[in-house]
């Protein structure tokens, strides 16, 4: 097999020897290695890296609905984007530990808004017709929605995009964001038709914009732990899915009970439970983020010596505040190349923190990734 090569940033898109040794050839899109591999033919990949066959099918099914809503009820569509004002900064903060490629984040959002949305909507509609809306909201929705969002996180593992706990949480967040945006648009459209738009908007967009990310976070956490500890992906995902379903069902069920019983205490009690869930999730994320941050800082000197990095690079990436300060001073177009170096180092740090011997093939793949990122960044 041809020896792996480091492809400079100026190289035209095309097939080049796979630096990760997964296949003979891998597609270089002009800036990054993609998920497309080749075992002999020379055909250009049919899809860009931010797409996959399932997401493409989901887009074909979902796009007409969004266009229809945009032309007939533009207000609910615009209001569906309002929660992003609160959620996107939180997601950016989480992603700082190990910056993910933009194309990977787009794919996760599209998975949530298309695949998870379409399948969940289909199943919930059938259950609602057969057993009633209350059963669909309290039973069907938690089960199918968390399953489909969890499948989106699994797809990120399949694409080798999850290396540890924070990655699992980040991809869970992005998938849930995509799902929540489409669901909110539909909820707001129905609420507008029933003259209840203001109340529904306040509940979903202002009071609970983090609802879906909070539920799905536990699946991402469980899958991330499985990857980080070399444990069974299925067993870990199962308990994470269980926590996500129970918390989702408790929230939906409390709202259904409040609506059907007229009990004035039910909604404040549900809000209190949601707040406690929010505090538990935020506390968990902060603790895990600090742990990952500390692990990264401690690993930088060892990684620098192992991969030929300069003293200046160690000083930059080995101290969190220095690294963030250096990034802020960079021109915006250069930040993505800086982030690529940071991400490659973070992935190597996670690889060395896993129990057992270091996977030499994975280290070689990540070492090439680091070298490419450094070459692009240092030549800007």
Short mmCIF file of C-alpha atoms in Angstrom, two decimals, residues 3-374:
data_model
loop_
_atom_site.label_atom_id
_atom_site.label_comp_id
_atom_site.label_asym_id
_atom_site.label_seq_id
_atom_site.Cartn_x
_atom_site.Cartn_y
_atom_site.Cartn_z
CA UNK A 3 2.74 5.24 2.27
CA UNK A 4 0.47 7.80 3.96
CA UNK A 5 1.24 11.42 3.13
CA UNK A 6 0.46 14.78 4.68
CA UNK A 7 -1.54 16.82 2.18
CA UNK A 8 -0.82 20.58 2.23
CA UNK A 9 -3.77 22.95 2.52
CA UNK A 10 -3.26 24.20 -1.06
CA UNK A 11 -3.71 20.75 -2.60
CA UNK A 12 -6.72 20.38 -4.91
CA UNK A 13 -9.59 18.10 -3.88
CA UNK A 14 -9.06 14.48 -4.85
CA UNK A 15 -8.17 10.93 -3.78
CA UNK A 16 -4.92 10.61 -1.81
CA UNK A 17 -3.29 7.78 0.19
CA UNK A 18 -5.32 7.41 3.38
CA UNK A 19 -3.19 8.76 6.26
CA UNK A 20 -5.33 6.72 8.69
CA UNK A 21 -4.73 3.42 6.88
CA UNK A 22 -8.43 2.57 6.91
CA UNK A 23 -8.54 2.21 3.13
CA UNK A 24 -6.08 2.67 0.24
CA UNK A 25 -7.47 6.11 -0.57
CA UNK A 26 -9.35 8.91 1.22
CA UNK A 27 -11.03 11.98 -0.27
CA UNK A 28 -9.38 15.36 0.47
CA UNK A 29 -11.94 18.18 -0.05
CA UNK A 30 -9.36 20.94 -0.37
CA UNK A 31 -9.30 21.74 3.36
CA UNK A 32 -9.89 18.56 5.35
CA UNK A 33 -9.93 14.79 5.08
CA UNK A 34 -13.50 13.58 4.73
CA UNK A 35 -15.24 10.33 5.74
CA UNK A 36 -15.22 9.09 2.13
CA UNK A 37 -12.81 6.21 1.46
CA UNK A 38 -11.98 4.33 -1.72
CA UNK A 39 -10.86 0.77 -2.40
CA UNK A 40 -9.92 1.03 -6.05
CA UNK A 41 -12.25 3.13 -8.19
CA UNK A 42 -11.66 6.81 -8.81
CA UNK A 43 -15.19 8.20 -8.56
CA UNK A 44 -15.73 11.42 -6.66
CA UNK A 45 -17.80 10.98 -3.45
CA UNK A 46 -21.48 11.38 -4.14
CA UNK A 47 -22.15 13.40 -0.98
CA UNK A 48 -20.21 16.12 0.88
CA UNK A 49 -19.04 15.29 4.41
CA UNK A 50 -21.88 17.26 6.04
CA UNK A 51 -24.38 14.88 4.46
CA UNK A 52 -25.11 11.16 4.64
CA UNK A 53 -27.66 9.00 2.86
CA UNK A 54 -30.10 8.98 5.84
CA UNK A 55 -29.87 12.76 6.25
CA UNK A 56 -30.35 13.30 2.53
CA UNK A 57 -33.54 11.22 2.62
CA UNK A 58 -34.68 13.14 5.69
CA UNK A 59 -34.04 16.47 3.96
CA UNK A 60 -36.10 15.40 0.97
CA UNK A 61 -39.01 14.63 3.30
CA UNK A 62 -38.62 17.62 5.64
CA UNK A 63 -37.72 20.53 3.37
CA UNK A 64 -41.15 20.79 1.66
CA UNK A 65 -42.83 21.06 5.07
CA UNK A 66 -40.50 23.85 6.23
CA UNK A 67 -40.96 25.73 2.94
CA UNK A 68 -44.74 25.37 3.23
CA UNK A 69 -44.68 26.75 6.79
CA UNK A 70 -42.39 29.60 5.74
CA UNK A 71 -44.87 30.69 3.06
CA UNK A 72 -48.05 30.16 5.06
CA UNK A 73 -47.01 30.86 8.68
CA UNK A 74 -43.71 32.72 8.70
CA UNK A 75 -44.08 33.85 12.34
CA UNK A 76 -43.94 30.32 13.86
CA UNK A 77 -40.94 29.52 11.67
CA UNK A 78 -39.04 32.60 12.86
CA UNK A 79 -40.06 32.02 16.48
CA UNK A 80 -38.74 28.46 16.21
CA UNK A 81 -35.27 29.94 15.79
CA UNK A 82 -35.46 32.09 18.95
CA UNK A 83 -34.27 29.34 21.38
CA UNK A 84 -31.00 29.23 19.43
CA UNK A 85 -30.14 32.59 21.01
CA UNK A 86 -29.80 30.76 24.34
CA UNK A 87 -28.64 27.34 23.15
CA UNK A 88 -25.91 28.17 20.60
CA UNK A 89 -23.61 30.04 23.05
CA UNK A 90 -23.85 27.09 25.46
CA UNK A 91 -22.99 24.67 22.66
CA UNK A 92 -20.03 26.81 21.61
CA UNK A 93 -18.77 26.81 25.20
CA UNK A 94 -19.01 23.02 25.39
CA UNK A 95 -17.26 22.61 22.05
CA UNK A 96 -14.20 24.56 23.18
CA UNK A 97 -12.74 21.51 24.96
CA UNK A 98 -12.31 19.66 21.68
CA UNK A 99 -13.52 21.73 18.70
CA UNK A 100 -15.52 19.68 16.23
CA UNK A 101 -15.43 20.23 12.45
CA UNK A 102 -18.19 22.48 11.15
CA UNK A 103 -19.33 19.81 8.70
CA UNK A 104 -19.76 17.30 11.53
CA UNK A 105 -21.86 19.72 13.55
CA UNK A 106 -24.04 20.48 10.53
CA UNK A 107 -24.59 16.77 9.96
CA UNK A 108 -25.65 16.28 13.60
CA UNK A 109 -28.11 19.20 13.44
CA UNK A 110 -29.55 17.94 10.17
CA UNK A 111 -29.92 14.44 11.61
CA UNK A 112 -31.95 15.82 14.51
CA UNK A 113 -34.12 18.02 12.31
CA UNK A 114 -34.75 15.46 9.57
CA UNK A 115 -34.28 11.78 10.48
CA UNK A 116 -35.25 12.12 14.15
CA UNK A 117 -38.03 14.57 13.32
CA UNK A 118 -39.57 12.59 10.46
CA UNK A 119 -39.54 9.16 12.14
CA UNK A 120 -40.72 10.53 15.49
CA UNK A 121 -43.49 12.55 13.88
CA UNK A 122 -44.70 9.52 11.94
CA UNK A 123 -44.73 7.21 14.99
CA UNK A 124 -46.26 9.80 17.35
CA UNK A 125 -49.03 10.55 14.85
CA UNK A 126 -49.97 6.86 14.58
CA UNK A 127 -49.95 6.44 18.37
CA UNK A 128 -51.96 9.64 18.81
CA UNK A 129 -54.64 8.45 16.40
CA UNK A 130 -54.79 4.97 17.94
CA UNK A 131 -54.44 5.72 21.66
CA UNK A 132 -54.86 9.47 22.06
CA UNK A 133 -52.59 12.51 22.24
CA UNK A 134 -51.88 12.01 25.95
CA UNK A 135 -50.32 8.58 25.35
CA UNK A 136 -48.39 9.92 22.37
CA UNK A 137 -46.94 12.77 24.45
CA UNK A 138 -46.17 10.90 27.66
CA UNK A 139 -45.18 7.48 26.30
CA UNK A 140 -44.55 7.41 22.57
CA UNK A 141 -42.69 10.72 22.25
CA UNK A 142 -40.02 10.00 24.90
CA UNK A 143 -39.40 6.48 23.59
CA UNK A 144 -39.13 7.20 19.86
CA UNK A 145 -37.66 10.71 20.01
CA UNK A 146 -34.81 9.76 22.32
CA UNK A 147 -34.16 6.60 20.30
CA UNK A 148 -33.85 8.54 17.04
CA UNK A 149 -31.70 11.27 18.58
CA UNK A 150 -29.53 8.58 20.16
CA UNK A 151 -29.13 6.97 16.74
CA UNK A 152 -27.75 10.29 15.52
CA UNK A 153 -25.08 10.17 18.24
CA UNK A 154 -24.28 6.58 17.28
CA UNK A 155 -23.86 7.72 13.67
CA UNK A 156 -21.23 10.21 14.87
CA UNK A 157 -19.38 7.29 16.50
CA UNK A 158 -19.65 5.40 13.23
CA UNK A 159 -18.05 8.38 11.47
CA UNK A 160 -15.23 8.38 14.08
CA UNK A 161 -16.25 11.78 15.41
CA UNK A 162 -16.63 10.87 19.10
CA UNK A 163 -13.43 10.31 21.10
CA UNK A 164 -14.60 10.88 24.67
CA UNK A 165 -17.26 12.08 27.09
CA UNK A 166 -17.44 15.73 26.01
CA UNK A 167 -17.71 14.69 22.38
CA UNK A 168 -20.71 12.54 23.22
CA UNK A 169 -22.36 15.43 25.07
CA UNK A 170 -21.60 17.91 22.27
CA UNK A 171 -23.05 15.71 19.53
CA UNK A 172 -26.08 14.95 21.69
CA UNK A 173 -26.60 18.69 22.01
CA UNK A 174 -26.33 19.38 18.29
CA UNK A 175 -28.68 16.53 17.35
CA UNK A 176 -31.19 17.71 19.96
CA UNK A 177 -30.93 21.31 18.74
CA UNK A 178 -31.85 20.27 15.21
CA UNK A 179 -34.80 18.26 16.48
CA UNK A 180 -36.01 21.04 18.79
CA UNK A 181 -35.98 23.71 16.06
CA UNK A 182 -38.27 21.73 13.74
CA UNK A 183 -40.52 20.59 16.60
CA UNK A 184 -40.86 24.15 17.91
CA UNK A 185 -41.87 25.41 14.47
CA UNK A 186 -44.65 22.80 14.32
CA UNK A 187 -45.78 23.47 17.90
CA UNK A 188 -45.88 27.22 17.28
CA UNK A 189 -47.80 26.76 14.03
CA UNK A 190 -50.44 24.64 15.81
CA UNK A 191 -50.54 27.08 18.74
CA UNK A 192 -51.06 30.01 16.38
CA UNK A 193 -54.02 28.23 14.81
CA UNK A 194 -55.51 27.70 18.30
CA UNK A 195 -54.75 31.29 19.39
CA UNK A 196 -52.31 30.03 22.06
CA UNK A 197 -49.04 31.13 20.45
CA UNK A 198 -47.87 33.47 23.22
CA UNK A 199 -48.24 30.93 26.03
CA UNK A 200 -46.66 28.07 24.10
CA UNK A 201 -43.81 30.29 22.92
CA UNK A 202 -43.02 31.46 26.46
CA UNK A 203 -43.04 27.89 27.81
CA UNK A 204 -40.92 26.31 25.08
CA UNK A 205 -38.64 29.12 23.87
CA UNK A 206 -38.11 31.18 27.03
CA UNK A 207 -38.54 28.81 29.99
CA UNK A 208 -37.36 25.50 28.50
CA UNK A 209 -35.10 26.13 25.46
CA UNK A 210 -32.69 23.47 26.76
CA UNK A 211 -35.32 20.74 27.19
CA UNK A 212 -34.31 18.40 24.36
CA UNK A 213 -30.54 18.88 24.86
CA UNK A 214 -31.01 18.11 28.57
CA UNK A 215 -32.88 14.87 27.87
CA UNK A 216 -30.53 13.61 25.15
CA UNK A 217 -27.40 14.69 27.04
CA UNK A 218 -27.53 11.44 29.05
CA UNK A 219 -27.32 9.29 25.92
CA UNK A 220 -24.34 11.31 24.69
CA UNK A 221 -22.70 11.06 28.12
CA UNK A 222 -23.16 7.29 28.20
CA UNK A 223 -21.85 6.77 24.66
CA UNK A 224 -18.91 9.09 25.31
CA UNK A 225 -18.00 7.12 28.43
CA UNK A 226 -18.16 3.86 26.47
CA UNK A 227 -15.74 5.22 23.86
CA UNK A 228 -13.39 6.72 26.46
CA UNK A 229 -13.28 3.54 28.55
CA UNK A 230 -13.33 1.00 25.70
CA UNK A 231 -16.59 -0.41 27.08
CA UNK A 232 -19.66 -1.86 25.42
CA UNK A 233 -21.31 0.85 23.35
CA UNK A 234 -24.71 -0.87 23.46
CA UNK A 235 -24.86 -1.39 27.24
CA UNK A 236 -23.76 2.17 27.99
CA UNK A 237 -26.15 3.63 25.45
CA UNK A 238 -28.96 1.58 27.01
CA UNK A 239 -28.67 3.17 30.44
CA UNK A 240 -28.21 6.61 28.94
CA UNK A 241 -31.31 6.06 26.83
CA UNK A 242 -33.20 4.95 29.94
CA UNK A 243 -32.36 8.14 31.84
CA UNK A 244 -33.23 10.27 28.81
CA UNK A 245 -36.61 8.55 28.36
CA UNK A 246 -37.55 8.76 32.04
CA UNK A 247 -36.71 12.46 32.30
CA UNK A 248 -38.47 13.22 29.01
CA UNK A 249 -41.55 11.20 30.00
CA UNK A 250 -41.70 12.86 33.43
CA UNK A 251 -41.69 16.31 31.86
CA UNK A 252 -44.25 15.52 29.15
CA UNK A 253 -46.40 13.54 31.56
CA UNK A 254 -46.56 16.36 34.09
CA UNK A 255 -47.69 18.79 31.40
CA UNK A 256 -50.36 16.35 30.16
CA UNK A 257 -51.59 15.83 33.72
CA UNK A 258 -51.72 19.58 34.37
CA UNK A 259 -53.70 20.16 31.18
CA UNK A 260 -56.20 17.35 31.74
CA UNK A 261 -56.71 17.72 35.49
CA UNK A 262 -56.68 21.48 35.74
CA UNK A 263 -54.46 21.12 38.81
CA UNK A 264 -52.78 24.50 39.31
CA UNK A 265 -49.94 22.95 41.33
CA UNK A 266 -48.93 20.54 38.58
CA UNK A 267 -47.20 23.05 36.31
CA UNK A 268 -45.12 24.72 39.08
CA UNK A 269 -44.17 21.25 40.32
CA UNK A 270 -43.15 20.22 36.80
CA UNK A 271 -41.15 23.44 36.46
CA UNK A 272 -39.36 22.67 39.74
CA UNK A 273 -38.49 19.15 38.56
CA UNK A 274 -37.23 20.51 35.26
CA UNK A 275 -35.11 23.06 37.13
CA UNK A 276 -33.60 20.31 39.28
CA UNK A 277 -32.84 18.28 36.14
CA UNK A 278 -31.27 21.37 34.60
CA UNK A 279 -29.07 21.91 37.67
CA UNK A 280 -28.03 18.25 37.73
CA UNK A 281 -27.16 18.28 34.04
CA UNK A 282 -25.26 21.57 34.20
CA UNK A 283 -23.31 20.43 37.26
CA UNK A 284 -22.41 17.16 35.54
CA UNK A 285 -21.30 18.92 32.38
CA UNK A 286 -19.18 21.48 34.27
CA UNK A 287 -17.42 18.76 36.28
CA UNK A 288 -16.74 16.67 33.17
CA UNK A 289 -15.60 19.69 31.18
CA UNK A 290 -13.12 20.72 33.86
CA UNK A 291 -11.83 17.16 34.05
CA UNK A 292 -11.32 17.01 30.27
CA UNK A 293 -9.70 20.45 30.31
CA UNK A 294 -7.26 19.42 33.05
CA UNK A 295 -6.43 16.16 31.27
CA UNK A 296 -5.73 18.06 28.07
CA UNK A 297 -3.41 20.55 29.75
CA UNK A 298 -1.46 17.80 31.50
CA UNK A 299 -1.05 15.84 28.26
CA UNK A 300 0.23 18.68 26.05
CA UNK A 301 3.92 18.51 27.13
CA UNK A 302 4.03 14.74 26.56
CA UNK A 303 2.29 15.05 23.20
CA UNK A 304 4.57 17.88 22.16
CA UNK A 305 7.67 15.81 22.87
CA UNK A 306 6.17 12.81 21.11
CA UNK A 307 5.15 14.69 17.98
CA UNK A 308 7.85 17.34 17.59
CA UNK A 309 5.99 20.47 18.64
CA UNK A 310 7.82 23.67 19.53
CA UNK A 311 8.20 25.25 22.97
CA UNK A 312 6.01 28.13 21.84
CA UNK A 313 3.22 25.72 20.90
CA UNK A 314 3.49 24.03 24.31
CA UNK A 315 3.17 27.40 26.02
CA UNK A 316 0.13 28.25 23.92
CA UNK A 317 -1.81 25.00 24.16
CA UNK A 318 -0.57 23.88 27.58
CA UNK A 319 -2.38 26.68 29.43
CA UNK A 320 -6.11 27.05 28.94
CA UNK A 321 -6.36 30.82 29.43
CA UNK A 322 -3.33 31.42 27.21
CA UNK A 323 -4.84 29.25 24.48
CA UNK A 324 -8.19 31.06 24.55
CA UNK A 325 -6.46 34.44 24.59
CA UNK A 326 -4.30 33.48 21.60
CA UNK A 327 -7.36 32.31 19.71
CA UNK A 328 -9.25 35.56 20.35
CA UNK A 329 -6.37 37.58 18.86
CA UNK A 330 -6.44 35.63 15.60
CA UNK A 331 -8.36 36.82 12.51
CA UNK A 332 -11.64 34.93 12.25
CA UNK A 333 -10.66 32.89 9.14
CA UNK A 334 -7.52 31.64 10.95
CA UNK A 335 -9.37 30.45 14.06
CA UNK A 336 -10.66 27.29 12.39
CA UNK A 337 -7.05 26.23 11.64
CA UNK A 338 -6.07 26.98 15.23
CA UNK A 339 -9.06 24.92 16.40
CA UNK A 340 -7.94 22.03 14.18
CA UNK A 341 -4.58 21.88 16.02
CA UNK A 342 -6.38 22.07 19.36
CA UNK A 343 -8.83 19.32 18.32
CA UNK A 344 -6.07 16.97 17.13
CA UNK A 345 -4.18 17.44 20.41
CA UNK A 346 -7.36 16.85 22.41
CA UNK A 347 -8.08 13.62 20.55
CA UNK A 348 -4.54 12.39 21.14
CA UNK A 349 -4.85 13.26 24.84
CA UNK A 350 -8.08 11.24 25.05
CA UNK A 351 -6.48 8.32 23.23
CA UNK A 352 -3.61 8.18 25.74
CA UNK A 353 -6.02 8.42 28.67
CA UNK A 354 -7.93 5.27 27.72
CA UNK A 355 -7.27 2.10 29.73
CA UNK A 356 -4.93 -0.47 28.25
CA UNK A 357 -2.20 -0.16 25.60
CA UNK A 358 -2.40 2.78 23.21
CA UNK A 359 -3.97 1.88 19.86
CA UNK A 360 -1.01 2.40 17.51
CA UNK A 361 -3.15 2.63 14.37
CA UNK A 362 -5.38 5.27 15.96
CA UNK A 363 -2.35 7.20 17.20
CA UNK A 364 -0.84 7.19 13.71
CA UNK A 365 -4.10 8.47 12.28
CA UNK A 366 -4.36 11.26 14.84
CA UNK A 367 -0.67 12.11 14.51
CA UNK A 368 -1.17 12.71 10.78
CA UNK A 369 -4.22 14.78 11.62
CA UNK A 370 -2.14 16.88 14.02
CA UNK A 371 0.65 17.34 11.47
CA UNK A 372 -1.80 18.47 8.80
CA UNK A 373 -3.44 20.94 11.19
CA UNK A 374 -0.10 22.37 12.29
#
